[in-house]
Amino acid sequence: MTTASIVALVLLLAVAAYACAGGTDYGAGFWDLTAGGAERGKRPRWLIDHAMAPVWEVNNVWLIFVLVIMWTGFPVLFQTVFSSMWLPLALAAVGLVLRGAGFALRKPIKRVAGRRLYGAMFAVSSLLTPYFLGAAVGGIASGRVAPGTVASAQAWANPTSFFFGLLTVTATAFLGAVFLSCDAERWDAPDLVGYFRRRALASLAVAAVLGVAALFVVPSDAPHLWSGLTRGGGLVLALVAVVCTVATALMLLRGHVRWSRFTAVGVVAASVIAWGVAQRPYLIPTSLTVEEAAGAPSTLVWLLVVTLVAVLLVGPALVLLYWLDTHAELESLSESDLRQVGGGSPAGSE
Amino acid sequence: MHNPVPLPAGAHLLLADAPAQLLPARELMAFTLASHIILVPMGVALPLITLVMHYRGLRRNDPTALLLARRWSAVMAVQFAVGVVTGTVLSFEFGLLWPGLMGRWGDVFGIGFGVEAWAFFLEAVLIAIYLYGWRRLPARTHFLLGVPLPAAALLGAFGILAANSWMNTPRGFRLDSTGNPVDVDVWKAIFTPMFGPQYWHFVVAMFLTAGYVVAGVYAVGILKGRRDRYHRLGFAVPFTVAAVFTPIQFVLGDSIARSVFHKQPVKFAAMELVWETDTHVPEYIFGRLHPDGTVTGGIKIPQLDSILAGFRPDTEVTGLTSVPASDRPNPTQATIAHWAFDIMVVIGSLMMLLVLWYAWVVWRRRKRPAAQRLPESRWFYRSAACAGVASVIAVECGWITTEVGRQPWIVYQNMRVAEAVTATRSSTLWVMFGVVIVVYLFIFGSFLAVLLKMRTRWRLADAAAGPPVEGPETGTPYGPRDDVPGAAVGAGTRAGEDGTP
C-alpha cells in the first residue's frame, strides 16, 4: 500500500465518521422538522435538544477534518470538487451556518414565534445540507467532474446526484431515529422509544426502496461505481451493509433498540466505505487516481504522523466524552447547587 | 505525482486586469474572517482565564470565584458554538473562493491546518466535558479535565499561524520547470521566518484581548455602582492576566515589526509609507499616501522610522518603488495597512499606560485588605471598559495590517490573489456575499442577545436572596437540561418553559 492510498483510506474513514456522527445529528434535525406543531412536537423536540446538546459540535468537527485532509493530501481533488460543485457546496455551507445557529440559539428564545423561526431554520437546513453534500458526492461518484471542469448544474443535478442526495437524507433520518430511540430509553421516556422506533423502521424501508431504485440508476449512470460495487472488496462491503440493514430491521421489530445503534452505524459506515473502495484506484472515477491527486510525499507522511498523534490524543478524549454522556455524568451545575454546598465541593461528592 | 492543473485564464496578469470576481471574493473572505476573528480571543484565551478563576475557587474554597468560573464557562461554550460555525464557513471558502491557492499549494502549507483541525476537535471534546461536568464529576477530576483546554487552544493557534505565516514568507519547496512546487520540506514550511514572531504576537494578543474584554464587562458593572466582591473579583482576575501580558506584547510587537522589516521589506514600506529606498527615513503617524509618493496629513517625525527599524538614523529602509507597481500594494492599500498599523500601536501604547496606572495603585495599596486594593477612580474603570473594545479593534487592525500589507500576493512573491480566485461569476459571488452578510448579522445579533439574556438572568438570580427557584440558565443553550415536558419528573417541571402556552 502506498502512502497516498493510506491517506486516501484515512480520508474515507473520516468521511464515514462524519456520515455517522454528523448524520445522526442531521437526522435529529429531520425529525425535528417532522415533529408537528408546538404542542404535538414538544416531547420529541425536548428529546432532540437533550440528546444533541453535548455532542453536536464534536460531530461537526469531523467535516473540517475531511476538508483539511482533502486539501493537504489531495489538493487537486479539493480544487476540482470545489470548482465544479460550487453551488451545492456553497448552499451546504450556508445550511451549516443556519443549522448550527438555529440549534444553539433556539433554546434561549422564550416566545413561540421566535422558537418556530429558529427551529425551522435548524430543521430545514438539517434537510438541505446533507442533500447537497450527498449530491456533490453523487457527482464525484458518477465521474461527472474532472480536473479543470468548470462549475455547471450538470455536475450535481443528475440521476446519480439526485439518488445520492435522497439516500443521504434517508440515512441521516434513519441514524437519527435509531439513536433518539435509544436516548429515549435512557432518559425514561417510554412513549418516545416507540415513536422513534417506528420512524427508524420507516426510514429503513425508504432506504431499502432507494436501494432497489439504485439498481435502475447506478449501472448506466455511474458505470465505474457499479462495477466496483459488484465485485471484490466493494461487493463484500455492500453485502455487510445489507446484512447490517436486515439485522437492524429485526432488532427494531423486536424492540432491541439499544443494540440496533451499532448495526445502524454499521449500515452507514459500510455503505460509505463500499463507495470509496468501489472507486479504487480513482478519487474521481476515470479522471483522477489517488496517485495522481496525491500531494508531496513528505506532506503525506507528515499528515499520517499528525493523524496518528491526534488519534492518540483525541481518541481517549472522545471515548471519555461519549462514555460520560451515555452514563449521564454530564450535567451542568445549577445556581442552587453552588449556593447550597457553599462552593467547597460543587460536585457534591466529597 | 502532483498533477499540474492549468491556472485559471488570466494568470500572471497585472493587478489592473484583475478578474471581475476578485473584488467580491476578497470582500467576502475579508468579511467572514473579520467576523470570525472577534470570536478567536475568547476561544483561545477564555479557557485559561476561566481555569485561573476556577483554581482560585477550589483552592480558597471561594464560592464567588466558582460562580464566576462556571458562568464564564457558559459564555465560553456559546462563543465556541458560534466559532465552530463561522470556522467551518472559512474552510469551505478556501475551496469556494481560492481553489487556485489550495490546488497548487495545499500540500505545501496545509499540514498546519491538519494540526489545527485535530486541536480544534480536542477542544470541542474538552469543552463539552468541562461544561457538562460541573454537577456530576468530582470537583478535582472536573478541574483536571479542563486543564488541557488552554494547551489545545494554543495548539490550534499554532496550526493556523503556521499556515498564515507561510503565506507571508513561503519556504520549504522548490519550483519545477512548470512552476509547480516540488521537494516539499514540511518542517521548513511550518517554521517559516515569520512564524515565530506572528505566533507569539498573536497568542499574547489573544490573552490580552480576552482579559480586557472580560474585565471590561465588570468594569461597566463597577461604574454602575456594583462594587460587590463578585464584580471586584470578576474584574481583578482577567484584568491582572491582561496586565501581565501587556508589557510582553509591547516588546513582541516591536520585534515583529522589525521581522517584517527584514523578511517582507515591501510590506514594511507599506506599513510605514516609505516611497523611495533611503536612509534617515521619517516616521509618519497616520497620513495618506498618494500615487506620486507624497504623503499628506499625519504627523511627520524626522529620522524616526530608520531608528525604529535598525536603531540608527542611517539605516536603509526599502521603499515601495523598489519593486514594480504590480508587485506591491497600491497607495490606497498602503494607506489602509499604515492606518491599521498605527491604530494598533496607539492602542497598545495607551494600554501600557493603563497597566502602569493599575500596577502603581495596586502596589501602593499592597498592605491593605484585598477588598481595598483595586483602584477607586471612575476614570480608571472607564478606561478599563474602553480597553475591552480597543483590544478587539487592535486585533482587527493587526489582521488588516498583515493581510493588506501583503497585497497583491496571496503567497508572498509566488502567487497573486488574482491567480488563486475562483472562476465563479462575480454576480454569483455578490449574491453570496449579500446572503452571508444577512446570515452573519442574524447570527452575531442572536449571539449578543443570548449573552445579554444570560447576564440578565444571572443578575436576577443574584438579586433574589437564597437559592433561586429556577436555574437562571435553564433557557440558555448550555444551561442545565430541563425536565421532560408533560411527564412530571421531580418538582422542576415547568409547563411554560418551552414557550408553549
PDB file of C-alpha atoms in Angstrom, chain B residues 150-359:
ATOM      1  CA  PRO B 150      -5.639  26.080  27.037  1.00  0.00           C
ATOM      2  CA  ALA B 151      -2.979  23.760  25.602  1.00  0.00           C
ATOM      3  CA  ALA B 152      -5.394  22.522  22.937  1.00  0.00           C
ATOM      4  CA  ALA B 153      -6.276  26.121  22.124  1.00  0.00           C
ATOM      5  CA  LEU B 154      -2.597  27.073  21.761  1.00  0.00           C
ATOM      6  CA  LEU B 155      -2.045  24.073  19.505  1.00  0.00           C
ATOM      7  CA  GLY B 156      -4.921  25.194  17.315  1.00  0.00           C
ATOM      8  CA  ALA B 157      -3.445  28.677  17.058  1.00  0.00           C
ATOM      9  CA  PHE B 158      -0.105  27.066  16.176  1.00  0.00           C
ATOM     10  CA  GLY B 159      -1.677  25.378  13.137  1.00  0.00           C
ATOM     11  CA  ILE B 160      -3.448  28.457  11.823  1.00  0.00           C
ATOM     12  CA  LEU B 161      -0.470  30.756  12.364  1.00  0.00           C
ATOM     13  CA  ALA B 162       1.830  28.246  10.669  1.00  0.00           C
ATOM     14  CA  ALA B 163      -0.378  28.424   7.584  1.00  0.00           C
ATOM     15  CA  ASN B 164      -0.675  32.214   7.640  1.00  0.00           C
ATOM     16  CA  SER B 165       2.998  32.873   8.263  1.00  0.00           C
ATOM     17  CA  TRP B 166       3.823  30.527   5.388  1.00  0.00           C
ATOM     18  CA  MET B 167       1.706  32.701   3.095  1.00  0.00           C
ATOM     19  CA  ASN B 168       3.794  35.672   4.276  1.00  0.00           C
ATOM     20  CA  THR B 169       7.209  34.064   3.961  1.00  0.00           C
ATOM     21  CA  PRO B 170       6.743  30.853   1.953  1.00  0.00           C
ATOM     22  CA  ARG B 171       9.520  28.279   2.354  1.00  0.00           C
ATOM     23  CA  GLY B 172      10.044  24.546   2.205  1.00  0.00           C
ATOM     24  CA  PHE B 173       9.619  23.847  -1.513  1.00  0.00           C
ATOM     25  CA  ARG B 174      11.337  24.212  -4.875  1.00  0.00           C
ATOM     26  CA  LEU B 175       9.623  25.215  -8.101  1.00  0.00           C
ATOM     27  CA  ASP B 176       9.952  22.828 -11.052  1.00  0.00           C
ATOM     28  CA  SER B 177      10.183  23.937 -14.679  1.00  0.00           C
ATOM     29  CA  THR B 178       6.389  24.359 -14.923  1.00  0.00           C
ATOM     30  CA  GLY B 179       6.285  26.478 -11.780  1.00  0.00           C
ATOM     31  CA  ASN B 180       4.818  23.776  -9.567  1.00  0.00           C
ATOM     32  CA  PRO B 181       6.125  23.275  -6.030  1.00  0.00           C
ATOM     33  CA  VAL B 182       8.163  20.086  -5.567  1.00  0.00           C
ATOM     34  CA  ASP B 183      10.586  18.735  -2.921  1.00  0.00           C
ATOM     35  CA  VAL B 184       8.319  19.828  -0.122  1.00  0.00           C
ATOM     36  CA  ASP B 185      10.011  20.076   3.270  1.00  0.00           C
ATOM     37  CA  VAL B 186       7.156  20.169   5.747  1.00  0.00           C
ATOM     38  CA  TRP B 187       9.325  21.203   8.678  1.00  0.00           C
ATOM     39  CA  LYS B 188      10.626  24.265   6.831  1.00  0.00           C
ATOM     40  CA  ALA B 189       7.125  25.042   5.571  1.00  0.00           C
ATOM     41  CA  ILE B 190       5.800  25.196   9.132  1.00  0.00           C
ATOM     42  CA  PHE B 191       8.664  27.028  10.779  1.00  0.00           C
ATOM     43  CA  THR B 192       8.996  29.864   8.285  1.00  0.00           C
ATOM     44  CA  PRO B 193      10.813  33.084   9.202  1.00  0.00           C
ATOM     45  CA  MET B 194       7.607  34.919  10.130  1.00  0.00           C
ATOM     46  CA  PHE B 195       6.158  32.034  12.128  1.00  0.00           C
ATOM     47  CA  GLY B 196       7.767  32.750  15.491  1.00  0.00           C
ATOM     48  CA  PRO B 197       7.049  36.492  15.532  1.00  0.00           C
ATOM     49  CA  GLN B 198       3.479  36.031  14.267  1.00  0.00           C
ATOM     50  CA  TYR B 199       2.673  33.202  16.640  1.00  0.00           C
ATOM     51  CA  TRP B 200       3.810  34.845  19.849  1.00  0.00           C
ATOM     52  CA  HIS B 201       2.397  38.217  18.894  1.00  0.00           C
ATOM     53  CA  PHE B 202      -0.935  36.591  18.106  1.00  0.00           C
ATOM     54  CA  VAL B 203      -1.151  34.358  21.171  1.00  0.00           C
ATOM     55  CA  VAL B 204      -0.315  37.179  23.545  1.00  0.00           C
ATOM     56  CA  ALA B 205      -2.827  39.395  21.722  1.00  0.00           C
ATOM     57  CA  MET B 206      -5.485  36.773  22.360  1.00  0.00           C
ATOM     58  CA  PHE B 207      -4.729  36.651  26.102  1.00  0.00           C
ATOM     59  CA  LEU B 208      -4.743  40.429  26.323  1.00  0.00           C
ATOM     60  CA  THR B 209      -7.964  40.791  24.429  1.00  0.00           C
ATOM     61  CA  ALA B 210      -9.856  38.101  26.316  1.00  0.00           C
ATOM     62  CA  GLY B 211      -8.619  39.577  29.609  1.00  0.00           C
ATOM     63  CA  TYR B 212      -9.587  43.153  28.762  1.00  0.00           C
ATOM     64  CA  VAL B 213     -12.946  42.175  27.284  1.00  0.00           C
ATOM     65  CA  VAL B 214     -13.989  40.124  30.324  1.00  0.00           C
ATOM     66  CA  ALA B 215     -12.628  42.722  32.741  1.00  0.00           C
ATOM     67  CA  GLY B 216     -14.384  45.413  30.712  1.00  0.00           C
ATOM     68  CA  VAL B 217     -17.759  43.834  31.370  1.00  0.00           C
ATOM     69  CA  TYR B 218     -17.189  44.016  35.132  1.00  0.00           C
ATOM     70  CA  ALA B 219     -15.679  47.490  34.853  1.00  0.00           C
ATOM     71  CA  VAL B 220     -19.013  48.645  33.441  1.00  0.00           C
ATOM     72  CA  GLY B 221     -20.755  46.931  36.358  1.00  0.00           C
ATOM     73  CA  ILE B 222     -18.468  48.698  38.841  1.00  0.00           C
ATOM     74  CA  LEU B 223     -19.148  52.025  37.122  1.00  0.00           C
ATOM     75  CA  LYS B 224     -22.845  51.375  37.585  1.00  0.00           C
ATOM     76  CA  GLY B 225     -22.225  51.075  41.317  1.00  0.00           C
ATOM     77  CA  ARG B 226     -21.966  47.302  41.682  1.00  0.00           C
ATOM     78  CA  ARG B 227     -18.824  47.256  43.782  1.00  0.00           C
ATOM     79  CA  ASP B 228     -19.516  43.936  45.448  1.00  0.00           C
ATOM     80  CA  ARG B 229     -16.975  41.138  45.740  1.00  0.00           C
ATOM     81  CA  TYR B 230     -18.422  39.374  42.691  1.00  0.00           C
ATOM     82  CA  HIS B 231     -17.666  42.351  40.460  1.00  0.00           C
ATOM     83  CA  ARG B 232     -14.305  43.128  42.019  1.00  0.00           C
ATOM     84  CA  LEU B 233     -13.127  39.565  41.550  1.00  0.00           C
ATOM     85  CA  GLY B 234     -14.620  39.340  38.078  1.00  0.00           C
ATOM     86  CA  PHE B 235     -12.659  42.463  37.197  1.00  0.00           C
ATOM     87  CA  ALA B 236      -9.384  41.807  39.001  1.00  0.00           C
ATOM     88  CA  VAL B 237      -8.543  38.310  37.746  1.00  0.00           C
ATOM     89  CA  PRO B 238      -8.914  38.861  33.982  1.00  0.00           C
ATOM     90  CA  PHE B 239      -7.503  42.399  34.199  1.00  0.00           C
ATOM     91  CA  THR B 240      -4.416  41.149  36.023  1.00  0.00           C
ATOM     92  CA  VAL B 241      -3.904  38.429  33.411  1.00  0.00           C
ATOM     93  CA  ALA B 242      -4.142  41.065  30.663  1.00  0.00           C
ATOM     94  CA  ALA B 243      -1.904  43.476  32.601  1.00  0.00           C
ATOM     95  CA  VAL B 244       0.832  40.865  32.888  1.00  0.00           C
ATOM     96  CA  PHE B 245       0.744  40.236  29.146  1.00  0.00           C
ATOM     97  CA  THR B 246       0.611  43.885  28.060  1.00  0.00           C
ATOM     98  CA  PRO B 247       4.323  44.761  28.532  1.00  0.00           C
ATOM     99  CA  ILE B 248       5.255  41.434  26.925  1.00  0.00           C
ATOM    100  CA  GLN B 249       3.131  42.364  23.940  1.00  0.00           C
ATOM    101  CA  PHE B 250       4.815  45.742  23.744  1.00  0.00           C
ATOM    102  CA  VAL B 251       8.189  44.068  23.281  1.00  0.00           C
ATOM    103  CA  LEU B 252       6.792  41.407  20.928  1.00  0.00           C
ATOM    104  CA  GLY B 253       5.010  43.995  18.802  1.00  0.00           C
ATOM    105  CA  ASP B 254       8.216  45.926  18.344  1.00  0.00           C
ATOM    106  CA  SER B 255      10.070  42.741  17.455  1.00  0.00           C
ATOM    107  CA  ILE B 256       7.519  41.583  14.855  1.00  0.00           C
ATOM    108  CA  ALA B 257       7.652  44.973  13.140  1.00  0.00           C
ATOM    109  CA  ARG B 258      11.409  44.532  12.848  1.00  0.00           C
ATOM    110  CA  SER B 259      10.924  40.985  11.492  1.00  0.00           C
ATOM    111  CA  VAL B 260       8.641  42.387   8.812  1.00  0.00           C
ATOM    112  CA  PHE B 261      11.315  44.985   8.007  1.00  0.00           C
ATOM    113  CA  HIS B 262      13.832  42.197   7.413  1.00  0.00           C
ATOM    114  CA  LYS B 263      11.644  39.489   5.861  1.00  0.00           C
ATOM    115  CA  GLN B 264       8.957  41.439   3.966  1.00  0.00           C
ATOM    116  CA  PRO B 265      10.518  44.816   3.251  1.00  0.00           C
ATOM    117  CA  VAL B 266       7.817  45.900   0.800  1.00  0.00           C
ATOM    118  CA  LYS B 267       5.118  45.205   3.368  1.00  0.00           C
ATOM    119  CA  PHE B 268       7.114  47.230   5.885  1.00  0.00           C
ATOM    120  CA  ALA B 269       7.327  50.055   3.364  1.00  0.00           C
ATOM    121  CA  ALA B 270       3.529  49.992   3.054  1.00  0.00           C
ATOM    122  CA  MET B 271       3.035  49.911   6.820  1.00  0.00           C
ATOM    123  CA  GLU B 272       5.328  52.933   7.237  1.00  0.00           C
ATOM    124  CA  LEU B 273       4.534  54.753   3.963  1.00  0.00           C
ATOM    125  CA  VAL B 274       8.112  54.640   2.685  1.00  0.00           C
ATOM    126  CA  TRP B 275       8.137  55.510  -1.029  1.00  0.00           C
ATOM    127  CA  GLU B 276      11.803  55.567  -2.058  1.00  0.00           C
ATOM    128  CA  THR B 277      14.501  53.349  -0.581  1.00  0.00           C
ATOM    129  CA  ASP B 278      16.540  55.690   1.590  1.00  0.00           C
ATOM    130  CA  THR B 279      18.350  56.290   4.863  1.00  0.00           C
ATOM    131  CA  HIS B 280      17.235  58.815   7.510  1.00  0.00           C
ATOM    132  CA  VAL B 281      13.615  57.914   6.742  1.00  0.00           C
ATOM    133  CA  PRO B 282      10.976  59.874   8.686  1.00  0.00           C
ATOM    134  CA  GLU B 283       8.147  58.229  10.578  1.00  0.00           C
ATOM    135  CA  TYR B 284       4.591  59.178   9.655  1.00  0.00           C
ATOM    136  CA  ILE B 285       1.930  58.837  12.277  1.00  0.00           C
ATOM    137  CA  PHE B 286      -1.217  58.412  10.192  1.00  0.00           C
ATOM    138  CA  GLY B 287      -1.231  60.451   6.971  1.00  0.00           C
ATOM    139  CA  ARG B 288      -2.182  59.408   3.467  1.00  0.00           C
ATOM    140  CA  LEU B 289      -0.039  58.136   0.595  1.00  0.00           C
ATOM    141  CA  HIS B 290      -0.683  59.463  -2.913  1.00  0.00           C
ATOM    142  CA  PRO B 291       0.167  57.762  -6.223  1.00  0.00           C
ATOM    143  CA  ASP B 292       3.064  60.180  -6.749  1.00  0.00           C
ATOM    144  CA  GLY B 293       4.684  59.095  -3.491  1.00  0.00           C
ATOM    145  CA  THR B 294       3.828  62.156  -1.444  1.00  0.00           C
ATOM    146  CA  VAL B 295       2.239  61.858   1.971  1.00  0.00           C
ATOM    147  CA  THR B 296      -0.340  64.347   3.187  1.00  0.00           C
ATOM    148  CA  GLY B 297      -1.749  64.757   6.666  1.00  0.00           C
ATOM    149  CA  GLY B 298      -0.452  62.932   9.686  1.00  0.00           C
ATOM    150  CA  ILE B 299       2.477  63.798  11.898  1.00  0.00           C
ATOM    151  CA  LYS B 300       5.969  63.548  10.439  1.00  0.00           C
ATOM    152  CA  ILE B 301       8.829  62.718  12.792  1.00  0.00           C
ATOM    153  CA  PRO B 302      12.227  63.026  11.039  1.00  0.00           C
ATOM    154  CA  GLN B 303      14.645  60.067  11.132  1.00  0.00           C
ATOM    155  CA  LEU B 304      12.435  58.013  13.455  1.00  0.00           C
ATOM    156  CA  ASP B 305      11.498  55.239  11.015  1.00  0.00           C
ATOM    157  CA  SER B 306      15.153  54.415  10.323  1.00  0.00           C
ATOM    158  CA  ILE B 307      15.903  54.475  14.031  1.00  0.00           C
ATOM    159  CA  LEU B 308      12.995  52.157  14.856  1.00  0.00           C
ATOM    160  CA  ALA B 309      13.917  49.733  12.070  1.00  0.00           C
ATOM    161  CA  GLY B 310      17.657  49.493  12.705  1.00  0.00           C
ATOM    162  CA  PHE B 311      18.397  51.585  15.824  1.00  0.00           C
ATOM    163  CA  ARG B 312      20.429  54.102  13.735  1.00  0.00           C
ATOM    164  CA  PRO B 313      19.319  57.085  11.647  1.00  0.00           C
ATOM    165  CA  ASP B 314      21.441  55.855   8.712  1.00  0.00           C
ATOM    166  CA  THR B 315      19.565  52.527   8.489  1.00  0.00           C
ATOM    167  CA  GLU B 316      18.447  51.995   4.919  1.00  0.00           C
ATOM    168  CA  VAL B 317      14.720  51.311   4.608  1.00  0.00           C
ATOM    169  CA  THR B 318      13.422  49.699   1.411  1.00  0.00           C
ATOM    170  CA  GLY B 319      10.748  51.772  -0.335  1.00  0.00           C
ATOM    171  CA  LEU B 320       7.637  50.745  -2.224  1.00  0.00           C
ATOM    172  CA  THR B 321       9.208  51.785  -5.526  1.00  0.00           C
ATOM    173  CA  SER B 322      11.901  49.118  -5.142  1.00  0.00           C
ATOM    174  CA  VAL B 323       9.525  46.695  -6.885  1.00  0.00           C
ATOM    175  CA  PRO B 324       7.268  47.200  -9.949  1.00  0.00           C
ATOM    176  CA  ALA B 325       3.858  48.714  -9.247  1.00  0.00           C
ATOM    177  CA  SER B 326       2.194  45.371  -9.994  1.00  0.00           C
ATOM    178  CA  ASP B 327       4.145  43.659  -7.209  1.00  0.00           C
ATOM    179  CA  ARG B 328       3.303  45.985  -4.347  1.00  0.00           C
ATOM    180  CA  PRO B 329       0.265  47.349  -2.529  1.00  0.00           C
ATOM    181  CA  ASN B 330      -1.268  50.342  -4.300  1.00  0.00           C
ATOM    182  CA  PRO B 331      -1.338  53.692  -2.430  1.00  0.00           C
ATOM    183  CA  THR B 332      -4.827  53.061  -1.036  1.00  0.00           C
ATOM    184  CA  GLN B 333      -3.850  49.637   0.253  1.00  0.00           C
ATOM    185  CA  ALA B 334      -0.641  51.023   1.714  1.00  0.00           C
ATOM    186  CA  THR B 335      -2.609  53.750   3.476  1.00  0.00           C
ATOM    187  CA  ILE B 336      -5.037  51.165   4.882  1.00  0.00           C
ATOM    188  CA  ALA B 337      -2.184  48.979   6.176  1.00  0.00           C
ATOM    189  CA  HIS B 338      -0.446  52.063   7.603  1.00  0.00           C
ATOM    190  CA  TRP B 339      -3.528  53.272   9.440  1.00  0.00           C
ATOM    191  CA  ALA B 340      -4.309  49.796  10.785  1.00  0.00           C
ATOM    192  CA  PHE B 341      -0.725  49.507  11.996  1.00  0.00           C
ATOM    193  CA  ASP B 342      -0.729  52.940  13.627  1.00  0.00           C
ATOM    194  CA  ILE B 343      -4.082  52.391  15.330  1.00  0.00           C
ATOM    195  CA  MET B 344      -2.758  49.122  16.739  1.00  0.00           C
ATOM    196  CA  VAL B 345       0.392  50.822  18.028  1.00  0.00           C
ATOM    197  CA  VAL B 346      -1.572  53.702  19.569  1.00  0.00           C
ATOM    198  CA  ILE B 347      -3.965  51.292  21.313  1.00  0.00           C
ATOM    199  CA  GLY B 348      -1.020  49.225  22.570  1.00  0.00           C
ATOM    200  CA  SER B 349       0.693  52.309  23.975  1.00  0.00           C
ATOM    201  CA  LEU B 350      -2.453  53.509  25.736  1.00  0.00           C
ATOM    202  CA  MET B 351      -2.867  50.063  27.272  1.00  0.00           C
ATOM    203  CA  MET B 352       0.669  50.259  28.602  1.00  0.00           C
ATOM    204  CA  LEU B 353      -0.252  53.491  30.402  1.00  0.00           C
ATOM    205  CA  LEU B 354      -3.388  51.893  31.823  1.00  0.00           C
ATOM    206  CA  VAL B 355      -1.378  48.947  33.112  1.00  0.00           C
ATOM    207  CA  LEU B 356       1.184  51.254  34.728  1.00  0.00           C
ATOM    208  CA  TRP B 357      -1.663  53.096  36.423  1.00  0.00           C
ATOM    209  CA  TYR B 358      -3.112  49.802  37.702  1.00  0.00           C
ATOM    210  CA  ALA B 359       0.270  48.498  38.864  1.00  0.00           C
TER     211      ALA B 359
END
